[in-house]
CSV table of C-alpha atoms in Angstrom, one decimal:
chain,number,residue,atom,x,y,z
U,15,MET,CA,-18.4,-30.1,-0.1
U,16,LEU,CA,-18.7,-32.9,-2.7
U,17,VAL,CA,-17.0,-32.1,-6.0
U,18,ILE,CA,-18.4,-34.2,-8.8
U,19,ARG,CA,-15.8,-34.9,-11.5
U,20,MET,CA,-17.3,-34.8,-15.0
U,21,LEU,CA,-15.7,-36.8,-17.7
U,22,SER,CA,-14.3,-34.5,-20.2
U,23,PRO,CA,-15.0,-35.0,-23.9
U,24,PHE,CA,-12.7,-37.5,-25.5
U,25,ILE,CA,-9.7,-35.6,-26.8
U,26,GLY,CA,-6.9,-36.3,-29.2
U,27,GLN,CA,-6.9,-36.7,-32.9
U,28,MET,CA,-6.2,-39.6,-35.2
U,29,CYS,CA,-2.9,-39.3,-37.0
U,30,HIS,CA,-3.8,-39.5,-40.7
U,31,SER,CA,-0.2,-40.2,-41.9
U,32,PRO,CA,0.0,-43.5,-43.8
U,33,SER,CA,3.1,-44.4,-41.9
U,34,CYS,CA,1.7,-43.7,-38.5
U,35,SER,CA,0.6,-46.7,-36.5
U,36,CYS,CA,-0.5,-44.8,-33.4
U,37,TRP,CA,-4.0,-45.1,-31.9
U,38,PRO,CA,-6.2,-42.2,-31.3
U,39,SER,CA,-6.5,-41.0,-27.7
U,40,VAL,CA,-9.8,-42.4,-26.6
U,41,LEU,CA,-9.7,-42.3,-22.8
U,42,PRO,CA,-11.2,-39.5,-20.7
U,43,ALA,CA,-8.9,-36.6,-20.2
U,44,ARG,CA,-8.3,-37.8,-16.6
U,45,PHE,CA,-6.5,-40.8,-18.0
U,46,LEU,CA,-4.0,-38.9,-20.1
U,47,GLY,CA,-0.6,-38.6,-18.6
U,48,LEU,CA,-1.4,-41.1,-15.8
U,49,SER,CA,-0.3,-44.2,-17.7
U,50,PRO,CA,1.9,-44.7,-20.7
U,51,ARG,CA,-0.5,-47.3,-21.9
U,52,GLN,CA,-3.4,-46.0,-24.0
U,53,ILE,CA,-6.4,-48.3,-24.6
U,54,PRO,CA,-7.4,-48.3,-28.3
U,55,SER,CA,-11.0,-47.7,-29.2
U,56,ASP,CA,-11.4,-51.2,-30.7
U,57,ALA,CA,-9.5,-53.0,-27.9
U,58,GLY,CA,-10.6,-56.6,-27.5
U,59,PHE,CA,-11.7,-58.4,-24.4
U,60,HIS,CA,-8.7,-58.9,-22.1
U,61,SER,CA,-9.1,-61.3,-19.2
U,62,VAL,CA,-6.2,-62.3,-17.0
U,63,PRO,CA,-5.9,-66.1,-16.4
U,64,PHE,CA,-4.9,-67.1,-12.9
U,65,SER,CA,-3.2,-70.4,-12.1
U,66,GLU,CA,-3.6,-72.1,-8.7
U,67,LYS,CA,-0.4,-70.5,-7.5
U,68,ASP,CA,-1.1,-67.1,-9.0
U,69,HIS,CA,-4.3,-66.0,-7.3
U,70,PRO,CA,-6.0,-62.6,-8.1
U,71,ARG,CA,-5.4,-59.7,-5.7
U,72,VAL,CA,-8.9,-58.6,-4.7
U,73,LEU,CA,-10.3,-55.3,-3.5
U,74,ILE,CA,-13.9,-55.1,-2.2
U,75,THR,CA,-15.3,-51.6,-1.9
U,76,GLY,CA,-18.2,-50.9,0.5
U,77,GLY,CA,-16.9,-54.0,2.3
U,78,LEU,CA,-18.8,-53.5,5.6
U,79,GLY,CA,-22.2,-53.7,3.9
U,80,GLN,CA,-24.6,-56.6,3.7
U,81,LEU,CA,-22.5,-58.7,1.3
U,82,GLY,CA,-19.0,-57.4,1.6
U,83,VAL,CA,-17.9,-59.3,4.7
U,84,GLY,CA,-19.5,-62.6,3.5
U,85,LEU,CA,-17.8,-62.2,0.1
U,86,ALA,CA,-14.4,-61.5,1.7
U,87,ASN,CA,-14.6,-64.6,3.9
U,88,PHE,CA,-15.8,-66.7,0.9
U,89,LEU,CA,-13.0,-65.4,-1.4
U,90,ARG,CA,-10.3,-65.8,1.3
U,91,LYS,CA,-11.0,-69.5,1.6
U,92,ARG,CA,-10.4,-69.7,-2.2
U,93,PHE,CA,-7.6,-67.3,-2.8
U,94,GLY,CA,-5.9,-66.9,0.6
U,95,LYS,CA,-6.4,-64.5,3.4
U,96,HIS,CA,-4.0,-61.9,2.3
U,97,ASN,CA,-5.1,-61.7,-1.3
U,98,VAL,CA,-8.6,-60.3,-0.4
U,99,ILE,CA,-8.8,-56.7,1.0
U,100,LEU,CA,-11.9,-55.3,2.5
U,101,SER,CA,-12.3,-51.5,2.3
U,102,ASP,CA,-14.8,-49.0,3.5
U,103,ILE,CA,-15.0,-45.5,5.0
U,104,ARG,CA,-16.3,-46.8,8.3
U,105,LYS,CA,-14.4,-48.2,11.2
U,106,PRO,CA,-14.7,-52.0,11.1
U,107,PRO,CA,-15.7,-54.1,14.2
U,108,ASN,CA,-12.7,-55.9,15.8
U,109,PRO,CA,-13.7,-59.4,14.5
U,110,ILE,CA,-13.8,-58.1,10.9
U,111,PHE,CA,-10.6,-56.1,11.3
U,112,GLN,CA,-8.8,-59.1,12.7
U,113,SER,CA,-10.1,-61.6,10.1
U,114,GLY,CA,-8.0,-60.2,7.2
U,115,PRO,CA,-6.7,-57.1,5.5
U,116,PHE,CA,-8.8,-54.0,5.8
U,117,ILE,CA,-8.0,-50.5,4.5
U,118,TYR,CA,-9.7,-47.1,4.3
U,119,SER,CA,-10.9,-46.3,0.8
U,120,ASP,CA,-13.3,-43.6,-0.3
U,121,ILE,CA,-14.8,-44.2,-3.8
U,122,LEU,CA,-15.6,-40.5,-4.1
U,123,ASP,CA,-11.8,-39.8,-3.8
U,124,TYR,CA,-10.4,-40.9,-7.1
U,125,LYS,CA,-6.8,-40.3,-6.1
U,126,ASN,CA,-7.2,-42.4,-2.9
U,127,LEU,CA,-8.9,-45.2,-4.9
U,128,ARG,CA,-6.2,-45.3,-7.5
U,129,GLU,CA,-3.4,-45.4,-4.8
U,130,VAL,CA,-5.2,-48.4,-3.1
U,131,VAL,CA,-5.3,-50.3,-6.4
U,132,VAL,CA,-1.7,-49.5,-7.3
U,133,ASN,CA,-0.1,-50.0,-3.9
U,134,ASN,CA,-1.9,-53.3,-3.3
U,135,ARG,CA,-1.4,-54.6,-6.9
U,136,ILE,CA,-5.2,-55.2,-7.3
U,137,THR,CA,-6.3,-57.3,-10.2
U,138,TRP,CA,-10.0,-58.0,-9.3
U,139,LEU,CA,-12.3,-55.3,-7.9
U,140,PHE,CA,-15.8,-56.0,-6.4
U,141,HIS,CA,-17.6,-52.7,-6.2
U,142,TYR,CA,-20.3,-53.0,-3.4
U,143,SER,CA,-20.5,-49.3,-2.3
U,144,ALA,CA,-24.1,-48.2,-2.8
U,145,LEU,CA,-27.1,-46.8,-1.0
U,146,LEU,CA,-30.0,-49.2,-1.2
U,147,SER,CA,-33.5,-48.6,-2.4
U,148,ALA,CA,-35.5,-47.3,0.6
U,149,VAL,CA,-32.5,-45.4,2.1
U,150,GLY,CA,-31.7,-43.9,-1.2
U,151,GLU,CA,-35.1,-42.3,-1.5
U,152,THR,CA,-34.6,-40.5,1.7
U,153,ASN,CA,-31.3,-39.0,0.6
U,154,VAL,CA,-31.3,-38.7,-3.2
U,155,SER,CA,-28.3,-36.4,-3.5
U,156,LEU,CA,-26.1,-38.8,-1.4
U,157,ALA,CA,-27.3,-41.8,-3.4
U,158,ARG,CA,-26.5,-40.0,-6.6
U,159,ALA,CA,-23.0,-39.2,-5.4
U,160,VAL,CA,-22.2,-42.7,-4.1
U,161,ASN,CA,-24.0,-44.8,-6.7
U,162,ILE,CA,-23.2,-42.8,-9.8
U,163,THR,CA,-20.1,-40.6,-9.2
U,164,GLY,CA,-18.4,-43.4,-7.2
U,165,LEU,CA,-19.1,-45.8,-10.1
U,166,HIS,CA,-17.4,-43.4,-12.6
U,167,ASN,CA,-14.3,-43.4,-10.4
U,168,VAL,CA,-14.3,-47.2,-10.2
U,169,LEU,CA,-14.8,-47.6,-13.9
U,170,ASP,CA,-11.9,-45.3,-14.7
U,171,VAL,CA,-9.5,-46.9,-12.3
U,172,ALA,CA,-10.5,-50.4,-13.5
U,173,ALA,CA,-10.0,-49.4,-17.2
U,174,GLU,CA,-6.7,-47.8,-16.5
U,175,HIS,CA,-5.2,-50.7,-14.6
U,176,ASN,CA,-6.8,-53.6,-16.6
U,177,LEU,CA,-8.8,-54.9,-13.6
U,178,ARG,CA,-11.6,-57.5,-13.8
U,179,LEU,CA,-14.5,-55.5,-12.4
U,180,PHE,CA,-17.7,-56.8,-10.8
U,181,VAL,CA,-20.6,-54.5,-10.0
U,182,PRO,CA,-23.8,-56.0,-8.6
U,183,SER,CA,-27.1,-54.9,-10.0
U,184,THR,CA,-30.5,-55.6,-8.7
U,185,ILE,CA,-34.2,-56.4,-9.3
U,186,GLY,CA,-34.6,-52.7,-8.6
U,187,ALA,CA,-33.1,-52.0,-12.1
U,188,PHE,CA,-36.5,-52.8,-13.5
U,189,GLY,CA,-39.7,-50.7,-13.3
U,190,PRO,CA,-43.5,-50.9,-13.6
U,191,THR,CA,-43.3,-51.1,-17.4
U,192,SER,CA,-40.9,-54.0,-17.4
U,193,PRO,CA,-42.4,-57.5,-17.8
U,194,ARG,CA,-42.7,-58.8,-14.2
U,195,ASN,CA,-43.5,-62.5,-14.4
U,196,PRO,CA,-41.0,-63.5,-15.5
U,197,THR,CA,-38.5,-60.7,-16.2
U,198,PRO,CA,-35.9,-61.5,-18.9
U,199,ASP,CA,-32.3,-60.3,-19.1
U,200,LEU,CA,-33.1,-57.9,-21.9
U,201,CYS,CA,-36.3,-55.8,-21.7
U,202,ILE,CA,-37.4,-52.3,-21.0
U,203,GLN,CA,-36.0,-50.8,-17.8
U,204,ARG,CA,-37.5,-47.7,-16.4
U,205,PRO,CA,-37.0,-47.9,-12.6
U,206,ARG,CA,-38.6,-45.2,-10.4
U,207,THR,CA,-36.0,-45.1,-7.6
U,208,ILE,CA,-32.6,-43.4,-7.6
U,209,TYR,CA,-31.2,-46.8,-6.6
U,210,GLY,CA,-32.7,-48.5,-9.6
U,211,VAL,CA,-31.7,-45.7,-12.0
U,212,SER,CA,-28.1,-45.8,-10.7
U,213,LYS,CA,-28.0,-49.5,-11.3
U,214,VAL,CA,-29.2,-49.3,-14.9
U,215,HIS,CA,-26.6,-46.6,-15.3
U,216,ALA,CA,-24.0,-49.0,-13.9
U,217,GLU,CA,-25.1,-51.8,-16.2
U,218,LEU,CA,-24.9,-49.6,-19.3
U,219,MET,CA,-21.7,-47.8,-18.4
U,220,GLY,CA,-20.0,-51.2,-17.7
U,221,GLU,CA,-21.1,-52.5,-21.0
U,222,TYR,CA,-19.9,-49.3,-22.7
U,223,TYR,CA,-16.5,-49.6,-21.1
U,224,TYR,CA,-16.3,-53.2,-22.2
U,225,TYR,CA,-16.9,-52.4,-25.8
U,226,ARG,CA,-15.1,-49.1,-25.8
U,227,TYR,CA,-12.0,-49.9,-23.8
U,228,GLY,CA,-12.0,-53.7,-23.4
U,229,LEU,CA,-12.8,-53.5,-19.7
U,230,ASP,CA,-13.5,-56.9,-18.2
U,231,PHE,CA,-16.8,-55.9,-16.7
U,232,ARG,CA,-19.1,-58.5,-15.2
U,233,CYS,CA,-22.5,-57.9,-13.5
U,234,LEU,CA,-25.3,-59.9,-11.8
U,235,ARG,CA,-28.7,-58.7,-11.0
U,236,TYR,CA,-29.2,-59.9,-7.5
U,237,PRO,CA,-32.7,-60.7,-6.1
U,238,GLY,CA,-33.3,-60.0,-2.4
U,239,ILE,CA,-30.4,-61.6,-0.5
U,240,ILE,CA,-31.1,-63.3,2.8
U,241,SER,CA,-28.4,-64.0,5.4
U,242,ALA,CA,-28.3,-65.0,9.0
U,243,ASN,CA,-25.2,-62.9,9.6
U,244,SER,CA,-26.7,-59.6,8.2
U,245,GLN,CA,-28.8,-56.9,9.7
U,246,PRO,CA,-31.4,-55.3,7.5
U,247,GLY,CA,-29.8,-52.5,5.5
U,248,GLY,CA,-32.6,-50.4,4.2
U,249,GLY,CA,-33.6,-52.5,1.3
U,250,THR,CA,-37.2,-53.2,0.2
U,251,THR,CA,-36.6,-57.0,0.5
U,252,ASP,CA,-35.1,-56.7,4.0
U,253,TYR,CA,-38.4,-57.8,5.6
U,254,ALA,CA,-37.2,-61.3,4.7
U,255,ILE,CA,-34.2,-60.9,7.0
U,256,GLN,CA,-35.9,-59.1,9.9
U,257,ILE,CA,-38.6,-61.7,10.1
U,258,PHE,CA,-36.2,-64.3,11.3
U,259,HIS,CA,-34.8,-62.1,14.0
U,260,ASP,CA,-38.2,-61.3,15.3
U,261,ALA,CA,-39.6,-64.8,15.0
U,262,THR,CA,-36.9,-66.3,17.3
U,263,LYS,CA,-36.8,-63.4,19.8
U,264,LYS,CA,-40.5,-62.3,19.9
U,265,GLY,CA,-42.5,-65.0,18.2
U,266,LYS,CA,-44.2,-62.4,16.0
U,267,PHE,CA,-43.4,-59.9,13.1
U,268,GLU,CA,-45.0,-56.8,11.7
U,269,CYS,CA,-44.4,-56.8,7.9
U,270,ASN,CA,-44.2,-53.6,5.9
U,271,LEU,CA,-45.3,-55.2,2.6
U,272,LYS,CA,-48.7,-56.6,1.7
U,273,PRO,CA,-49.2,-60.4,2.2
U,274,GLY,CA,-49.2,-61.2,-1.5
U,275,THR,CA,-46.2,-59.2,-2.6
U,276,ARG,CA,-44.1,-61.7,-4.6
U,277,LEU,CA,-40.4,-61.0,-5.1
U,278,PRO,CA,-37.3,-63.0,-6.2
U,279,MET,CA,-35.1,-64.1,-3.3
U,280,MET,CA,-31.8,-65.9,-2.7
U,281,TYR,CA,-29.8,-67.3,0.2
U,282,ILE,CA,-26.5,-65.6,0.6
U,283,ASP,CA,-24.4,-68.8,0.0
U,284,ASP,CA,-26.0,-69.1,-3.5
U,285,CYS,CA,-25.3,-65.4,-4.1
U,286,LEU,CA,-21.6,-65.6,-3.2
U,287,ARG,CA,-21.1,-68.7,-5.2
U,288,ALA,CA,-22.8,-67.2,-8.2
U,289,THR,CA,-20.6,-64.1,-7.9
U,290,LEU,CA,-17.4,-66.1,-7.9
U,291,GLU,CA,-18.6,-68.4,-10.7
U,292,VAL,CA,-19.4,-65.5,-13.1
U,293,MET,CA,-16.0,-63.9,-12.3
U,294,GLU,CA,-14.2,-67.2,-13.0
U,295,ALA,CA,-16.2,-68.0,-16.1
U,296,PRO,CA,-14.2,-68.1,-19.4
U,297,ALA,CA,-14.7,-65.0,-21.4
U,298,ASP,CA,-15.9,-66.8,-24.4
U,299,CYS,CA,-18.8,-68.4,-22.4
U,300,LEU,CA,-20.3,-65.0,-21.6
U,301,SER,CA,-22.9,-63.8,-24.1
U,302,LEU,CA,-23.9,-60.9,-21.8
U,303,ARG,CA,-22.2,-58.4,-19.5
U,304,THR,CA,-25.2,-58.4,-17.1
U,305,TYR,CA,-27.1,-61.5,-16.0
U,306,ASN,CA,-30.2,-62.2,-14.0
U,307,ILE,CA,-29.8,-64.8,-11.3
U,308,SER,CA,-32.5,-66.3,-9.2
U,309,ALA,CA,-33.2,-69.2,-6.8
U,310,MET,CA,-36.8,-68.8,-5.5
U,311,SER,CA,-39.7,-66.3,-5.4
U,312,PHE,CA,-42.1,-66.0,-2.5
U,313,THR,CA,-44.5,-63.7,-0.7
U,314,PRO,CA,-44.5,-62.6,2.9
U,315,GLU,CA,-47.5,-64.8,3.5
U,316,GLU,CA,-45.7,-67.9,2.0
U,317,LEU,CA,-42.7,-67.2,4.1
U,318,ALA,CA,-44.8,-66.9,7.2
U,319,GLN,CA,-46.5,-70.3,6.4
U,320,GLU,CA,-43.0,-71.9,6.1
U,321,LEU,CA,-41.9,-70.3,9.4
U,322,LEU,CA,-45.0,-71.8,11.2
U,323,LYS,CA,-43.5,-75.3,10.7
U,324,HIS,CA,-40.6,-74.2,12.9
U,325,VAL,CA,-42.3,-71.8,15.3
U,326,PRO,CA,-46.0,-72.9,15.6
U,327,GLU,CA,-46.9,-70.0,17.8
U,328,PHE,CA,-45.5,-67.4,15.3
U,329,GLN,CA,-47.8,-64.5,14.4
U,330,MET,CA,-47.5,-62.2,11.4
U,331,THR,CA,-49.2,-58.8,11.2
U,332,TYR,CA,-49.1,-56.2,8.5
U,333,LYS,CA,-48.4,-52.4,8.6
U,334,VAL,CA,-47.8,-51.5,5.0
U,335,ASP,CA,-45.1,-48.9,4.3
U,336,SER,CA,-46.4,-47.1,1.2
U,337,VAL,CA,-42.9,-46.2,-0.1
U,338,ARG,CA,-41.6,-49.7,0.2
U,339,GLN,CA,-44.8,-51.2,-1.2
U,340,ALA,CA,-44.7,-48.9,-4.3
U,341,ILE,CA,-41.1,-49.9,-4.9
U,342,ALA,CA,-41.9,-53.6,-4.5
U,343,ASP,CA,-44.9,-53.3,-6.9
U,344,SER,CA,-42.7,-52.0,-9.6
U,345,TRP,CA,-40.1,-54.8,-9.3
U,346,PRO,CA,-40.0,-58.3,-10.9
U,347,MET,CA,-42.1,-61.1,-9.4
U,348,ASN,CA,-39.9,-63.8,-10.9
U,349,PHE,CA,-36.5,-63.6,-12.7
U,350,ASP,CA,-35.8,-65.4,-15.9
U,351,ASP,CA,-32.1,-66.5,-15.4
U,352,SER,CA,-32.0,-69.1,-18.2
U,353,ASN,CA,-29.0,-67.3,-19.8
U,354,ALA,CA,-26.9,-67.6,-16.7
U,355,ARG,CA,-27.8,-71.3,-16.4
U,356,LYS,CA,-27.0,-71.9,-20.1
U,357,ASP,CA,-23.8,-69.7,-20.5
U,358,TRP,CA,-21.9,-70.5,-17.3
U,359,GLY,CA,-23.8,-73.2,-15.6
U,360,TRP,CA,-25.5,-71.3,-12.8
U,361,LYS,CA,-27.6,-73.6,-10.5
U,362,HIS,CA,-29.0,-72.7,-7.1
U,363,ASP,CA,-28.9,-74.9,-4.0
U,364,PHE,CA,-31.4,-73.3,-1.7
U,365,ASP,CA,-35.2,-73.3,-2.1
U,366,LEU,CA,-37.7,-71.8,0.4
U,367,PRO,CA,-37.9,-74.8,2.8
U,368,GLU,CA,-34.1,-75.1,2.8
U,369,LEU,CA,-33.7,-71.4,3.3
U,370,VAL,CA,-36.1,-71.2,6.3
U,371,THR,CA,-34.5,-74.3,7.9
U,372,THR,CA,-31.0,-72.9,7.5
U,373,MET,CA,-32.0,-69.5,8.9
U,374,MET,CA,-34.0,-70.9,11.8
U,375,ASN,CA,-31.1,-73.2,12.8
U,376,SER,CA,-28.7,-70.3,12.8
U,377,HIS,CA,-31.0,-67.9,14.7
U,378,GLY,CA,-32.1,-70.7,17.1
U,379,SER,CA,-28.5,-71.3,18.0
U,380,GLU,CA,-28.0,-67.6,18.6
U,381,ALA,CA,-31.0,-67.5,20.9
U,382,ARG,CA,-29.9,-70.5,22.9
U,383,VAL,CA,-26.4,-68.9,23.4
U,384,ALA,CA,-28.1,-65.6,24.5
U,385,GLN,CA,-30.3,-67.4,27.0
U,386,ALA,CA,-27.3,-69.4,28.4
U,387,ASN,CA,-25.4,-66.1,28.8
């Protein structure tokens, strides 16, 4: 049975004695007695600088998902193999287990999560544990537990141990009443999926912990992320991953979105680089806690046209999934990421032709190896 911990009201009273210099107790009750250090209510931003010889110690939760493995490989090249720990509640495949440190960590188990952070001297935490949009709608209670209760545990541990915390958000954090073309960083957000609601909750809670406790919280709203090394994971934008698998193996693809459904997309290399760049950005460069990032925006029809340049016999048919289509129709068509470009120099490398060429080269190589075997 899942036990959901509720944050107790803030407890403790301010000492009114003129000679008393103590701070009020402002942390949730769960913090009290766990650490001798109390974070004051007006604590300033605290970021920990790292020299070349003093790399961060990184934990990635939900590490076996679409982005976790790629991020681990990317960060290990930068910070060293043993400074980046993947974690999940599933058994990792042998290649992943052998590629670097992996440990079991359940974000719904606060004590376990705290032990992992303490025992491994973690300083940066990337929180990727989440149920995606379409999957979340089929199991709302589980999505609520993982995406919201798990987030609360991560926020509390990060605040207690002064971690630099990254939580990804999504185009799904917007809804049908948000401006869609383009969608700015700050506008009305009324998503209609549990995934989107949980991500808005994460954005606001992270910003609250930043202002309330000085938590070094950083967040990017990802568009649809496309990777040759990933299998579709239940997201509404995952048609743009599956299409490459089917194009190289079958020469055809049945799309579950309408031909003209325009959504923001990004190749994984750009996504991982943006994630590291925002984490390494100096604190005084960041005017926001949560930023849009984008690289391109296309429709299934436009993607198919680009694919035809590589697979002339490719055929696209459509069988619209009403649930996914309704989700996509409520999401941004284009992201305005001008603040990310201005504040910390974000710049994408991959546009649609470059994306398709890269994906086809990768899948073409896999197909040739499979045929040889």
